[in-house]
Amino acid sequence: MNMKNPSDPTCPCAGRRWQPTRIQLDLIGCLINGVVAALPAFLTAFLNCLGGGDGTAADDKYQPGNRDRCQ
Amino acid sequence: MPDPNDSISALTLWVRTTPHVHAAWLDPTTHPATLVALIEPRSLNFAEHLPHHFLNHPIHYIEQEPFAILHCGQNFPAPHARTACHNEPVPGGVQIQPQGANWVGTLGCACSYHNAAGNKRWGILSNWHVLKMDVTTPNCPIHQPLATFPAIAHNDRHREVSPDQPNTFDAALADAKIDGLHTVGPDLYEIGPLAPTPSPPQVGLAVSKSGRTSAVTEGRIDACGVTVQVSYGSFTATFTDQCIIAGTAGAFSAPGDSGSLVVTTAGRHPVALLFAGNDTLTVASPLAPIVEAFGLDFSFPQPPEVFAP
């Protein structure tokens, strides 16, 4: 196979910037949409952490506290 | 014989469209079954304009003030013990307040439930309009007795009350695990530990509740299967298949008692969730649809594993 180095001025791709194809654009769009969609769940989990709860995990064992919360 | 579902829909429509009527139910003890309709006071002066039959059932009208939800402002009078701060494990029947709210209500009881992911959690049961209505913060902290005290839970699950569609309950759950420990316990204040198995409501059943404002009261279920309209201030909601409770010595409930758990007087079995009323009658939702919607379980480990510091 006749391979040329892109830095070689005789190479057809020399000096050209990468242009995303339609498929690549779609993939990037999916990625951005996925991040945006996951943001609320992430924020909720983050707020749960701030509030001291652990949110969505199973909590099978009842462990009553005996803390003095009225000081 | 009409399809029962059709008659429920027809009854809901009838209650929503008949002027001055705000609740109705079929009384099966008469033959043919009588439709009992609660109508606003002084409306019977115009009785000639009122229908005499619903489907083939004769109608018996009773004048009664309309129903409204029973939360209240934090300064509404109540016994000191109900509005005081309680140490862990916090019992049911005491005052709670969501962060940022200008109202208070009652912590119904502790129970386990399923969160949105289907996992078991331990939390508190109360009303949607106590824990969630008008609260925009996700997982809003719920405080006892007021927002100036430490939180005992964070809002987790609810079903919004619809102003347009018939509702079956006004309930919400808040996750009561704070820093690895559960803040609440199985007791109802001044009643005792809750029995784990719910009892279906029945007409004539003797019931009790432990609430923020009127404390422990006893009553009797007067009617089941009631279609009722309840004022939420900014809108009116219709509920189907509700219970009406009358107090045996004065009113069964008062503003601030919203969220109280109604239990059998004998045995303390959970029966219904109190959420509305007027000066004389109380409206409560049977627990079965709430149990089904949120996977509620009222049983606690016996004996409870007490945390060793």
mmCIF file of C-alpha atoms in Angstrom:
data_model
loop_
_atom_site.group_PDB
_atom_site.id
_atom_site.type_symbol
_atom_site.label_atom_id
_atom_site.label_comp_id
_atom_site.label_asym_id
_atom_site.label_seq_id
_atom_site.Cartn_x
_atom_site.Cartn_y
_atom_site.Cartn_z
ATOM 1 C CA MET A 1 0.000 0.000 0.000
ATOM 2 C CA ASN A 2 1.271 3.466 -0.885
ATOM 3 C CA MET A 3 1.192 5.398 2.435
ATOM 4 C CA LYS A 4 2.198 9.040 2.713
ATOM 5 C CA ASN A 5 3.007 11.096 5.787
ATOM 6 C CA PRO A 6 0.358 13.879 6.224
ATOM 7 C CA SER A 7 3.203 16.359 6.781
ATOM 8 C CA ASP A 8 4.448 15.525 3.276
ATOM 9 C CA PRO A 9 3.259 18.417 1.027
ATOM 10 C CA THR A 10 2.455 15.884 -1.679
ATOM 11 C CA CYS A 11 -0.024 14.136 0.600
ATOM 12 C CA PRO A 12 -3.680 15.015 -0.402
ATOM 13 C CA CYS A 13 -4.581 15.573 3.248
ATOM 14 C CA ALA A 14 -1.708 17.924 4.018
ATOM 15 C CA GLY A 15 -2.850 21.209 5.586
ATOM 16 C CA ARG A 16 -6.473 20.101 5.938
ATOM 17 C CA ARG A 17 -8.231 20.157 9.265
ATOM 18 C CA TRP A 18 -10.351 17.282 10.481
ATOM 19 C CA GLN A 19 -13.987 17.727 9.488
ATOM 20 C CA PRO A 20 -16.462 15.452 11.338
ATOM 21 C CA THR A 21 -18.645 13.282 9.173
ATOM 22 C CA ARG A 22 -22.433 13.161 9.625
ATOM 23 C CA ILE A 23 -22.106 9.942 11.639
ATOM 24 C CA GLN A 24 -19.471 11.476 13.887
ATOM 25 C CA LEU A 25 -21.691 14.551 14.426
ATOM 26 C CA ASP A 26 -24.553 12.248 15.421
ATOM 27 C CA LEU A 27 -22.317 10.423 17.880
ATOM 28 C CA ILE A 28 -21.183 13.706 19.474
ATOM 29 C CA GLY A 29 -24.821 14.815 19.705
ATOM 30 C CA CYS A 30 -25.745 11.547 21.443
ATOM 31 C CA LEU A 31 -22.893 11.999 23.886
ATOM 32 C CA ILE A 32 -23.975 15.554 24.766
ATOM 33 C CA ASN A 33 -27.625 14.480 25.106
ATOM 34 C CA GLY A 34 -26.585 11.613 27.387
ATOM 35 C CA VAL A 35 -24.618 13.932 29.658
ATOM 36 C CA VAL A 36 -27.494 16.446 29.802
ATOM 37 C CA ALA A 37 -30.022 13.656 30.535
ATOM 38 C CA ALA A 38 -27.888 12.246 33.336
ATOM 39 C CA LEU A 39 -27.365 15.645 34.957
ATOM 40 C CA PRO A 40 -30.624 15.776 37.025
ATOM 41 C CA ALA A 41 -30.018 12.290 38.477
ATOM 42 C CA PHE A 42 -26.439 13.253 39.280
ATOM 43 C CA LEU A 43 -27.567 16.491 40.935
ATOM 44 C CA THR A 44 -30.236 14.625 42.936
ATOM 45 C CA ALA A 45 -27.662 12.104 44.156
ATOM 46 C CA PHE A 46 -25.309 14.972 44.968
ATOM 47 C CA LEU A 47 -28.008 16.793 46.958
ATOM 48 C CA ASN A 48 -28.802 13.550 48.770
ATOM 49 C CA CYS A 49 -25.161 13.311 49.752
ATOM 50 C CA LEU A 50 -25.253 16.890 51.018
ATOM 51 C CA GLY A 51 -28.383 16.087 53.009
ATOM 52 C CA GLY A 52 -26.866 13.042 54.635
ATOM 53 C CA GLY A 53 -29.084 10.492 52.895
ATOM 54 C CA ASP A 54 -27.799 7.811 50.577
ATOM 55 C CA GLY A 55 -30.633 8.157 48.129
ATOM 56 C CA THR A 56 -31.431 5.207 45.987
ATOM 57 C CA ALA A 57 -29.516 2.225 47.373
ATOM 58 C CA ALA A 58 -31.332 -0.609 49.146
ATOM 59 C CA ASP A 59 -31.703 0.016 52.874
ATOM 60 C CA ASP A 60 -32.776 -3.360 54.212
ATOM 61 C CA LYS A 61 -31.721 -3.037 57.827
ATOM 62 C CA TYR A 62 -33.629 -0.816 60.240
ATOM 63 C CA GLN A 63 -31.093 0.948 62.454
ATOM 64 C CA PRO A 64 -32.810 3.345 64.858
ATOM 65 C CA GLY A 65 -30.722 6.262 65.992
ATOM 66 C CA ASN A 66 -30.704 7.413 69.611
ATOM 67 C CA ARG A 67 -29.200 10.829 69.007
ATOM 68 C CA ASP A 68 -30.127 13.896 70.987
ATOM 69 C CA ARG A 69 -31.373 16.212 68.262
ATOM 70 C CA CYS A 70 -32.954 18.853 70.488
ATOM 71 C CA GLN A 71 -29.893 20.646 71.907
ATOM 72 C CA MET B 1 -77.207 -4.115 37.381
ATOM 73 C CA PRO B 2 -74.761 -1.346 36.463
ATOM 74 C CA ASP B 3 -71.042 -2.056 36.336
ATOM 75 C CA PRO B 4 -69.576 -0.934 39.713
ATOM 76 C CA ASN B 5 -66.847 0.999 37.893
ATOM 77 C CA ASP B 6 -69.481 2.785 35.853
ATOM 78 C CA SER B 7 -71.377 3.731 39.004
ATOM 79 C CA ILE B 8 -68.168 5.058 40.562
ATOM 80 C CA SER B 9 -67.563 7.229 37.538
ATOM 81 C CA ALA B 10 -71.180 8.314 37.480
ATOM 82 C CA LEU B 11 -71.087 9.133 41.191
ATOM 83 C CA THR B 12 -67.876 11.134 40.775
ATOM 84 C CA LEU B 13 -69.445 13.087 37.942
ATOM 85 C CA TRP B 14 -72.623 13.609 39.961
ATOM 86 C CA VAL B 15 -70.729 14.946 42.999
ATOM 87 C CA ARG B 16 -68.640 17.245 40.826
ATOM 88 C CA THR B 17 -71.570 18.672 38.916
ATOM 89 C CA THR B 18 -74.456 18.841 41.399
ATOM 90 C CA PRO B 19 -74.507 22.336 42.931
ATOM 91 C CA HIS B 20 -73.644 22.550 46.650
ATOM 92 C CA VAL B 21 -73.041 18.781 46.978
ATOM 93 C CA HIS B 22 -69.493 17.982 48.157
ATOM 94 C CA ALA B 23 -69.612 14.303 49.172
ATOM 95 C CA ALA B 24 -71.752 11.222 48.552
ATOM 96 C CA TRP B 25 -71.787 7.511 49.141
ATOM 97 C CA LEU B 26 -74.138 4.567 48.803
ATOM 98 C CA ASP B 27 -75.517 3.280 52.089
ATOM 99 C CA PRO B 28 -75.871 -0.490 51.555
ATOM 100 C CA THR B 29 -77.816 -1.013 54.804
ATOM 101 C CA THR B 30 -81.045 0.255 53.232
ATOM 102 C CA HIS B 31 -83.066 -1.396 50.470
ATOM 103 C CA PRO B 32 -82.824 -0.085 47.874
ATOM 104 C CA ALA B 33 -79.430 1.383 48.763
ATOM 105 C CA THR B 34 -79.745 5.072 49.574
ATOM 106 C CA LEU B 35 -77.337 7.636 48.245
ATOM 107 C CA VAL B 36 -76.244 9.807 51.167
ATOM 108 C CA ALA B 37 -75.174 13.251 49.942
ATOM 109 C CA LEU B 38 -73.471 15.937 52.008
ATOM 110 C CA ILE B 39 -74.596 19.360 50.928
ATOM 111 C CA GLU B 40 -73.460 22.827 51.979
ATOM 112 C CA PRO B 41 -75.429 24.355 54.890
ATOM 113 C CA ARG B 42 -78.582 26.262 53.947
ATOM 114 C CA SER B 43 -78.725 24.576 50.543
ATOM 115 C CA LEU B 44 -81.772 22.524 51.568
ATOM 116 C CA ASN B 45 -83.793 25.742 51.444
ATOM 117 C CA PHE B 46 -83.764 25.101 47.716
ATOM 118 C CA ALA B 47 -84.581 21.401 47.988
ATOM 119 C CA GLU B 48 -87.132 21.552 45.192
ATOM 120 C CA HIS B 49 -84.249 22.143 42.781
ATOM 121 C CA LEU B 50 -82.292 19.114 43.974
ATOM 122 C CA PRO B 51 -82.498 15.702 42.302
ATOM 123 C CA HIS B 52 -84.401 13.051 44.253
ATOM 124 C CA HIS B 53 -82.689 10.030 42.707
ATOM 125 C CA PHE B 54 -79.225 8.997 41.601
ATOM 126 C CA LEU B 55 -79.559 6.178 39.060
ATOM 127 C CA ASN B 56 -82.316 4.249 40.898
ATOM 128 C CA HIS B 57 -81.202 5.156 44.397
ATOM 129 C CA PRO B 58 -83.187 7.596 46.541
ATOM 130 C CA ILE B 59 -81.048 10.454 47.822
ATOM 131 C CA HIS B 60 -80.810 11.477 51.472
ATOM 132 C CA TYR B 61 -79.309 14.959 51.863
ATOM 133 C CA ILE B 62 -77.421 16.045 54.988
ATOM 134 C CA GLU B 63 -76.225 19.612 55.495
ATOM 135 C CA GLN B 64 -72.538 19.673 56.302
ATOM 136 C CA GLU B 65 -69.679 22.174 55.933
ATOM 137 C CA PRO B 66 -67.348 21.429 52.986
ATOM 138 C CA PHE B 67 -64.035 19.670 53.633
ATOM 139 C CA ALA B 68 -60.573 21.203 53.480
ATOM 140 C CA ILE B 69 -57.050 19.894 54.007
ATOM 141 C CA LEU B 70 -55.878 20.047 57.612
ATOM 142 C CA HIS B 71 -52.411 21.558 57.647
ATOM 143 C CA CYS B 72 -51.998 24.845 59.536
ATOM 144 C CA GLY B 73 -49.624 27.675 60.368
ATOM 145 C CA GLN B 74 -46.976 26.962 62.982
ATOM 146 C CA ASN B 75 -48.656 29.273 65.520
ATOM 147 C CA PHE B 76 -51.966 27.402 65.453
ATOM 148 C CA PRO B 77 -52.490 26.222 69.058
ATOM 149 C CA ALA B 78 -51.488 22.678 69.939
ATOM 150 C CA PRO B 79 -50.344 20.739 73.027
ATOM 151 C CA HIS B 80 -46.743 21.615 73.836
ATOM 152 C CA ALA B 81 -45.552 18.006 73.634
ATOM 153 C CA ARG B 82 -46.734 17.790 70.016
ATOM 154 C CA THR B 83 -44.881 20.912 68.869
ATOM 155 C CA ALA B 84 -41.741 20.212 70.937
ATOM 156 C CA CYS B 85 -38.559 18.683 69.593
ATOM 157 C CA HIS B 86 -38.385 14.883 70.075
ATOM 158 C CA ASN B 87 -35.163 12.932 70.308
ATOM 159 C CA GLU B 88 -34.561 9.814 68.242
ATOM 160 C CA PRO B 89 -36.340 7.624 67.542
ATOM 161 C CA VAL B 90 -38.988 10.267 66.767
ATOM 162 C CA PRO B 91 -42.555 8.898 67.149
ATOM 163 C CA GLY B 92 -45.533 9.405 64.849
ATOM 164 C CA GLY B 93 -48.115 12.019 65.807
ATOM 165 C CA VAL B 94 -45.774 14.987 66.264
ATOM 166 C CA GLN B 95 -45.345 18.209 64.312
ATOM 167 C CA ILE B 96 -43.200 18.307 61.166
ATOM 168 C CA GLN B 97 -42.335 21.056 58.705
ATOM 169 C CA PRO B 98 -40.630 20.944 55.295
ATOM 170 C CA GLN B 99 -37.726 23.341 54.857
ATOM 171 C CA GLY B 100 -38.985 26.689 53.567
ATOM 172 C CA ALA B 101 -42.668 25.909 54.254
ATOM 173 C CA ASN B 102 -44.999 28.284 56.068
ATOM 174 C CA TRP B 103 -47.188 25.414 57.269
ATOM 175 C CA VAL B 104 -46.881 22.422 59.585
ATOM 176 C CA GLY B 105 -48.527 19.012 59.717
ATOM 177 C CA THR B 106 -48.249 15.642 61.418
ATOM 178 C CA LEU B 107 -45.691 12.867 61.065
ATOM 179 C CA GLY B 108 -48.002 9.921 60.332
ATOM 180 C CA CYS B 109 -45.758 6.989 61.143
ATOM 181 C CA ALA B 110 -42.484 5.314 60.348
ATOM 182 C CA CYS B 111 -42.539 2.521 57.780
ATOM 183 C CA SER B 112 -40.502 0.969 55.018
ATOM 184 C CA TYR B 113 -41.319 1.595 51.378
ATOM 185 C CA HIS B 114 -39.900 1.151 47.886
ATOM 186 C CA ASN B 115 -38.094 4.069 46.314
ATOM 187 C CA ALA B 116 -38.339 4.941 42.612
ATOM 188 C CA ALA B 117 -35.549 2.453 41.853
ATOM 189 C CA GLY B 118 -37.562 -0.304 43.572
ATOM 190 C CA ASN B 119 -35.236 -0.527 46.566
ATOM 191 C CA LYS B 120 -36.463 -0.793 50.145
ATOM 192 C CA ARG B 121 -35.987 2.323 52.270
ATOM 193 C CA TRP B 122 -37.142 3.343 55.749
ATOM 194 C CA GLY B 123 -38.991 6.604 56.040
ATOM 195 C CA ILE B 124 -41.990 8.563 57.231
ATOM 196 C CA LEU B 125 -45.515 8.529 55.852
ATOM 197 C CA SER B 126 -47.536 11.730 55.773
ATOM 198 C CA ASN B 127 -49.620 13.719 53.280
ATOM 199 C CA TRP B 128 -48.508 15.083 49.929
ATOM 200 C CA HIS B 129 -49.833 18.477 50.985
ATOM 201 C CA VAL B 130 -47.764 18.346 54.196
ATOM 202 C CA LEU B 131 -44.451 17.104 52.758
ATOM 203 C CA LYS B 132 -44.472 18.191 49.147
ATOM 204 C CA MET B 133 -47.177 20.597 47.922
ATOM 205 C CA ASP B 134 -45.612 23.938 46.901
ATOM 206 C CA VAL B 135 -42.144 22.607 47.815
ATOM 207 C CA THR B 136 -39.876 22.913 44.784
ATOM 208 C CA THR B 137 -36.560 21.775 46.286
ATOM 209 C CA PRO B 138 -35.700 18.203 45.233
ATOM 210 C CA ASN B 139 -35.361 15.893 48.245
ATOM 211 C CA CYS B 140 -36.418 18.757 50.495
ATOM 212 C CA PRO B 141 -35.414 18.224 54.145
ATOM 213 C CA ILE B 142 -38.289 17.537 56.559
ATOM 214 C CA HIS B 143 -37.767 18.928 60.037
ATOM 215 C CA GLN B 144 -39.281 18.159 63.444
ATOM 216 C CA PRO B 145 -40.881 20.203 64.879
ATOM 217 C CA LEU B 146 -39.825 23.242 62.807
ATOM 218 C CA ALA B 147 -37.305 24.051 60.100
ATOM 219 C CA THR B 148 -35.024 25.590 62.748
ATOM 220 C CA PHE B 149 -34.381 22.092 64.177
ATOM 221 C CA PRO B 150 -32.348 19.306 62.550
ATOM 222 C CA ALA B 151 -33.943 17.426 59.652
ATOM 223 C CA ILE B 152 -35.348 13.959 60.303
ATOM 224 C CA ALA B 153 -35.917 12.987 56.653
ATOM 225 C CA HIS B 154 -35.721 14.031 53.016
ATOM 226 C CA ASN B 155 -38.637 13.958 50.592
ATOM 227 C CA ASP B 156 -38.514 10.919 48.369
ATOM 228 C CA ARG B 157 -41.819 9.701 46.900
ATOM 229 C CA HIS B 158 -45.259 11.158 46.366
ATOM 230 C CA ARG B 159 -48.217 11.137 44.036
ATOM 231 C CA GLU B 160 -49.410 14.611 43.206
ATOM 232 C CA VAL B 161 -53.058 15.334 43.938
ATOM 233 C CA SER B 162 -54.818 16.157 40.682
ATOM 234 C CA PRO B 163 -57.379 18.956 40.480
ATOM 235 C CA ASP B 164 -58.810 17.390 37.300
ATOM 236 C CA GLN B 165 -58.782 13.611 37.738
ATOM 237 C CA PRO B 166 -60.272 11.639 40.657
ATOM 238 C CA ASN B 167 -57.665 10.836 43.317
ATOM 239 C CA THR B 168 -57.502 7.916 45.738
ATOM 240 C CA PHE B 169 -55.095 9.319 48.339
ATOM 241 C CA ASP B 170 -52.987 12.295 49.424
ATOM 242 C CA ALA B 171 -49.731 10.694 50.533
ATOM 243 C CA ALA B 172 -45.982 11.169 50.373
ATOM 244 C CA LEU B 173 -42.902 9.517 51.845
ATOM 245 C CA ALA B 174 -39.651 10.987 53.105
ATOM 246 C CA ASP B 175 -36.457 8.977 53.559
ATOM 247 C CA ALA B 176 -35.579 8.957 57.259
ATOM 248 C CA LYS B 177 -31.973 7.790 57.101
ATOM 249 C CA ILE B 178 -29.694 10.558 58.333
ATOM 250 C CA ASP B 179 -25.959 9.942 58.573
ATOM 251 C CA GLY B 180 -26.431 6.184 58.495
ATOM 252 C CA LEU B 181 -29.175 5.879 61.142
ATOM 253 C CA HIS B 182 -32.962 6.019 61.034
ATOM 254 C CA THR B 183 -34.432 8.960 62.894
ATOM 255 C CA VAL B 184 -37.901 7.498 63.487
ATOM 256 C CA GLY B 185 -39.393 4.580 65.398
ATOM 257 C CA PRO B 186 -42.571 2.447 65.375
ATOM 258 C CA ASP B 187 -44.377 4.292 68.218
ATOM 259 C CA LEU B 188 -47.313 6.652 67.780
ATOM 260 C CA TYR B 189 -47.017 9.325 70.453
ATOM 261 C CA GLU B 190 -49.279 8.566 73.448
ATOM 262 C CA ILE B 191 -50.741 5.528 71.651
ATOM 263 C CA GLY B 192 -47.852 3.069 71.515
ATOM 264 C CA PRO B 193 -46.206 0.819 68.955
ATOM 265 C CA LEU B 194 -47.963 0.296 65.658
ATOM 266 C CA ALA B 195 -49.175 -3.213 64.781
ATOM 267 C CA PRO B 196 -47.559 -4.361 61.526
ATOM 268 C CA THR B 197 -50.649 -5.553 59.640
ATOM 269 C CA PRO B 198 -53.090 -3.003 58.190
ATOM 270 C CA SER B 199 -56.836 -3.433 58.754
ATOM 271 C CA PRO B 200 -59.329 -2.595 55.998
ATOM 272 C CA PRO B 201 -61.720 0.192 57.002
ATOM 273 C CA GLN B 202 -65.290 -0.875 57.831
ATOM 274 C CA VAL B 203 -68.341 1.122 58.797
ATOM 275 C CA GLY B 204 -68.642 1.149 62.581
ATOM 276 C CA LEU B 205 -64.968 0.349 63.227
ATOM 277 C CA ALA B 206 -63.613 2.096 66.347
ATOM 278 C CA VAL B 207 -60.489 4.043 65.414
ATOM 279 C CA SER B 208 -57.931 6.369 67.010
ATOM 280 C CA LYS B 209 -55.284 8.746 65.816
ATOM 281 C CA SER B 210 -52.360 10.668 67.266
ATOM 282 C CA GLY B 211 -52.096 14.133 65.715
ATOM 283 C CA ARG B 212 -50.211 17.417 66.087
ATOM 284 C CA THR B 213 -53.172 19.569 67.164
ATOM 285 C CA SER B 214 -55.917 17.423 68.709
ATOM 286 C CA ALA B 215 -53.478 14.797 70.074
ATOM 287 C CA VAL B 216 -55.076 11.375 70.684
ATOM 288 C CA THR B 217 -58.734 11.185 69.700
ATOM 289 C CA GLU B 218 -61.133 8.305 69.253
ATOM 290 C CA GLY B 219 -63.855 7.937 66.666
ATOM 291 C CA ARG B 220 -65.906 5.635 64.516
ATOM 292 C CA ILE B 221 -65.920 5.103 60.770
ATOM 293 C CA ASP B 222 -69.269 6.484 59.609
ATOM 294 C CA ALA B 223 -68.971 5.735 55.910
ATOM 295 C CA CYS B 224 -66.710 4.006 53.391
ATOM 296 C CA GLY B 225 -66.578 4.285 49.606
ATOM 297 C CA VAL B 226 -67.178 8.021 49.803
ATOM 298 C CA THR B 227 -66.651 10.324 46.844
ATOM 299 C CA VAL B 228 -65.642 13.667 48.284
ATOM 300 C CA GLN B 229 -64.440 17.069 47.180
ATOM 301 C CA VAL B 230 -61.676 18.659 49.231
ATOM 302 C CA SER B 231 -60.473 22.250 49.099
ATOM 303 C CA TYR B 232 -56.717 22.720 48.727
ATOM 304 C CA GLY B 233 -57.018 26.512 48.794
ATOM 305 C CA SER B 234 -55.969 27.195 45.222
ATOM 306 C CA PHE B 235 -57.983 24.277 43.796
ATOM 307 C CA THR B 236 -60.546 21.640 44.705
ATOM 308 C CA ALA B 237 -59.735 17.954 44.281
ATOM 309 C CA THR B 238 -62.096 14.998 44.036
ATOM 310 C CA PHE B 239 -61.306 11.786 45.896
ATOM 311 C CA THR B 240 -63.019 8.435 45.483
ATOM 312 C CA ASP B 241 -63.357 5.523 47.903
ATOM 313 C CA GLN B 242 -62.596 7.543 51.040
ATOM 314 C CA CYS B 243 -63.647 7.051 54.682
ATOM 315 C CA ILE B 244 -65.595 9.506 56.804
ATOM 316 C CA ILE B 245 -64.848 9.413 60.530
ATOM 317 C CA ALA B 246 -66.821 11.012 63.349
ATOM 318 C CA GLY B 247 -65.283 11.629 66.760
ATOM 319 C CA THR B 248 -66.821 9.883 69.749
ATOM 320 C CA ALA B 249 -66.161 12.876 72.059
ATOM 321 C CA GLY B 250 -65.886 16.035 69.972
ATOM 322 C CA ALA B 251 -64.131 16.364 66.637
ATOM 323 C CA PHE B 252 -61.805 13.574 65.560
ATOM 324 C CA SER B 253 -59.346 16.032 63.992
ATOM 325 C CA ALA B 254 -58.358 19.690 63.698
ATOM 326 C CA PRO B 255 -56.121 21.824 61.448
ATOM 327 C CA GLY B 256 -52.550 20.556 61.857
ATOM 328 C CA ASP B 257 -53.558 16.892 62.139
ATOM 329 C CA SER B 258 -53.043 16.285 58.404
ATOM 330 C CA GLY B 259 -50.799 13.276 57.897
ATOM 331 C CA SER B 260 -51.924 11.424 61.037
ATOM 332 C CA LEU B 261 -52.270 7.684 60.768
ATOM 333 C CA VAL B 262 -55.699 6.331 61.707
ATOM 334 C CA VAL B 263 -55.430 3.027 63.591
ATOM 335 C CA THR B 264 -57.852 0.561 65.129
ATOM 336 C CA THR B 265 -58.512 1.494 68.751
ATOM 337 C CA ALA B 266 -58.201 -2.183 69.612
ATOM 338 C CA GLY B 267 -54.786 -3.405 68.537
ATOM 339 C CA ARG B 268 -53.364 -0.272 66.844
ATOM 340 C CA HIS B 269 -53.560 -1.683 63.319
ATOM 341 C CA PRO B 270 -53.065 0.894 60.540
ATOM 342 C CA VAL B 271 -56.379 1.713 58.827
ATOM 343 C CA ALA B 272 -56.216 4.995 56.913
ATOM 344 C CA LEU B 273 -54.298 8.225 56.347
ATOM 345 C CA LEU B 274 -56.059 11.358 57.618
ATOM 346 C CA PHE B 275 -55.883 14.384 55.287
ATOM 347 C CA ALA B 276 -59.039 16.549 55.419
ATOM 348 C CA GLY B 277 -62.041 17.463 57.481
ATOM 349 C CA ASN B 278 -64.431 20.117 58.755
ATOM 350 C CA ASP B 279 -65.592 21.038 62.254
ATOM 351 C CA THR B 280 -67.315 17.703 62.836
ATOM 352 C CA LEU B 281 -66.170 15.082 60.316
ATOM 353 C CA THR B 282 -62.800 13.795 59.146
ATOM 354 C CA VAL B 283 -61.792 12.378 55.762
ATOM 355 C CA ALA B 284 -59.144 9.649 55.554
ATOM 356 C CA SER B 285 -57.796 7.484 52.736
ATOM 357 C CA PRO B 286 -57.777 3.678 53.104
ATOM 358 C CA LEU B 287 -54.208 2.396 53.148
ATOM 359 C CA ALA B 288 -54.458 -0.408 50.558
ATOM 360 C CA PRO B 289 -53.901 1.842 47.474
ATOM 361 C CA ILE B 290 -51.032 3.646 49.264
ATOM 362 C CA VAL B 291 -49.437 0.347 50.270
ATOM 363 C CA GLU B 292 -49.718 -0.840 46.681
ATOM 364 C CA ALA B 293 -48.378 2.385 45.130
ATOM 365 C CA PHE B 294 -45.309 2.694 47.352
ATOM 366 C CA GLY B 295 -44.715 -0.841 48.661
ATOM 367 C CA LEU B 296 -45.350 0.195 52.270
ATOM 368 C CA ASP B 297 -44.585 -2.173 55.120
ATOM 369 C CA PHE B 298 -45.351 -1.304 58.731
ATOM 370 C CA SER B 299 -43.385 -4.135 60.316
ATOM 371 C CA PHE B 300 -40.226 -3.481 62.313
ATOM 372 C CA PRO B 301 -37.552 -5.951 63.404
ATOM 373 C CA GLN B 302 -38.447 -7.507 66.769
ATOM 374 C CA PRO B 303 -36.791 -6.560 68.999
ATOM 375 C CA PRO B 304 -35.419 -3.465 67.232
ATOM 376 C CA GLU B 305 -31.662 -3.544 66.861
ATOM 377 C CA VAL B 306 -30.746 -0.545 68.952
ATOM 378 C CA PHE B 307 -27.719 1.334 67.740
ATOM 379 C CA ALA B 308 -24.766 1.073 70.115
ATOM 380 C CA PRO B 309 -22.749 4.304 70.067
#
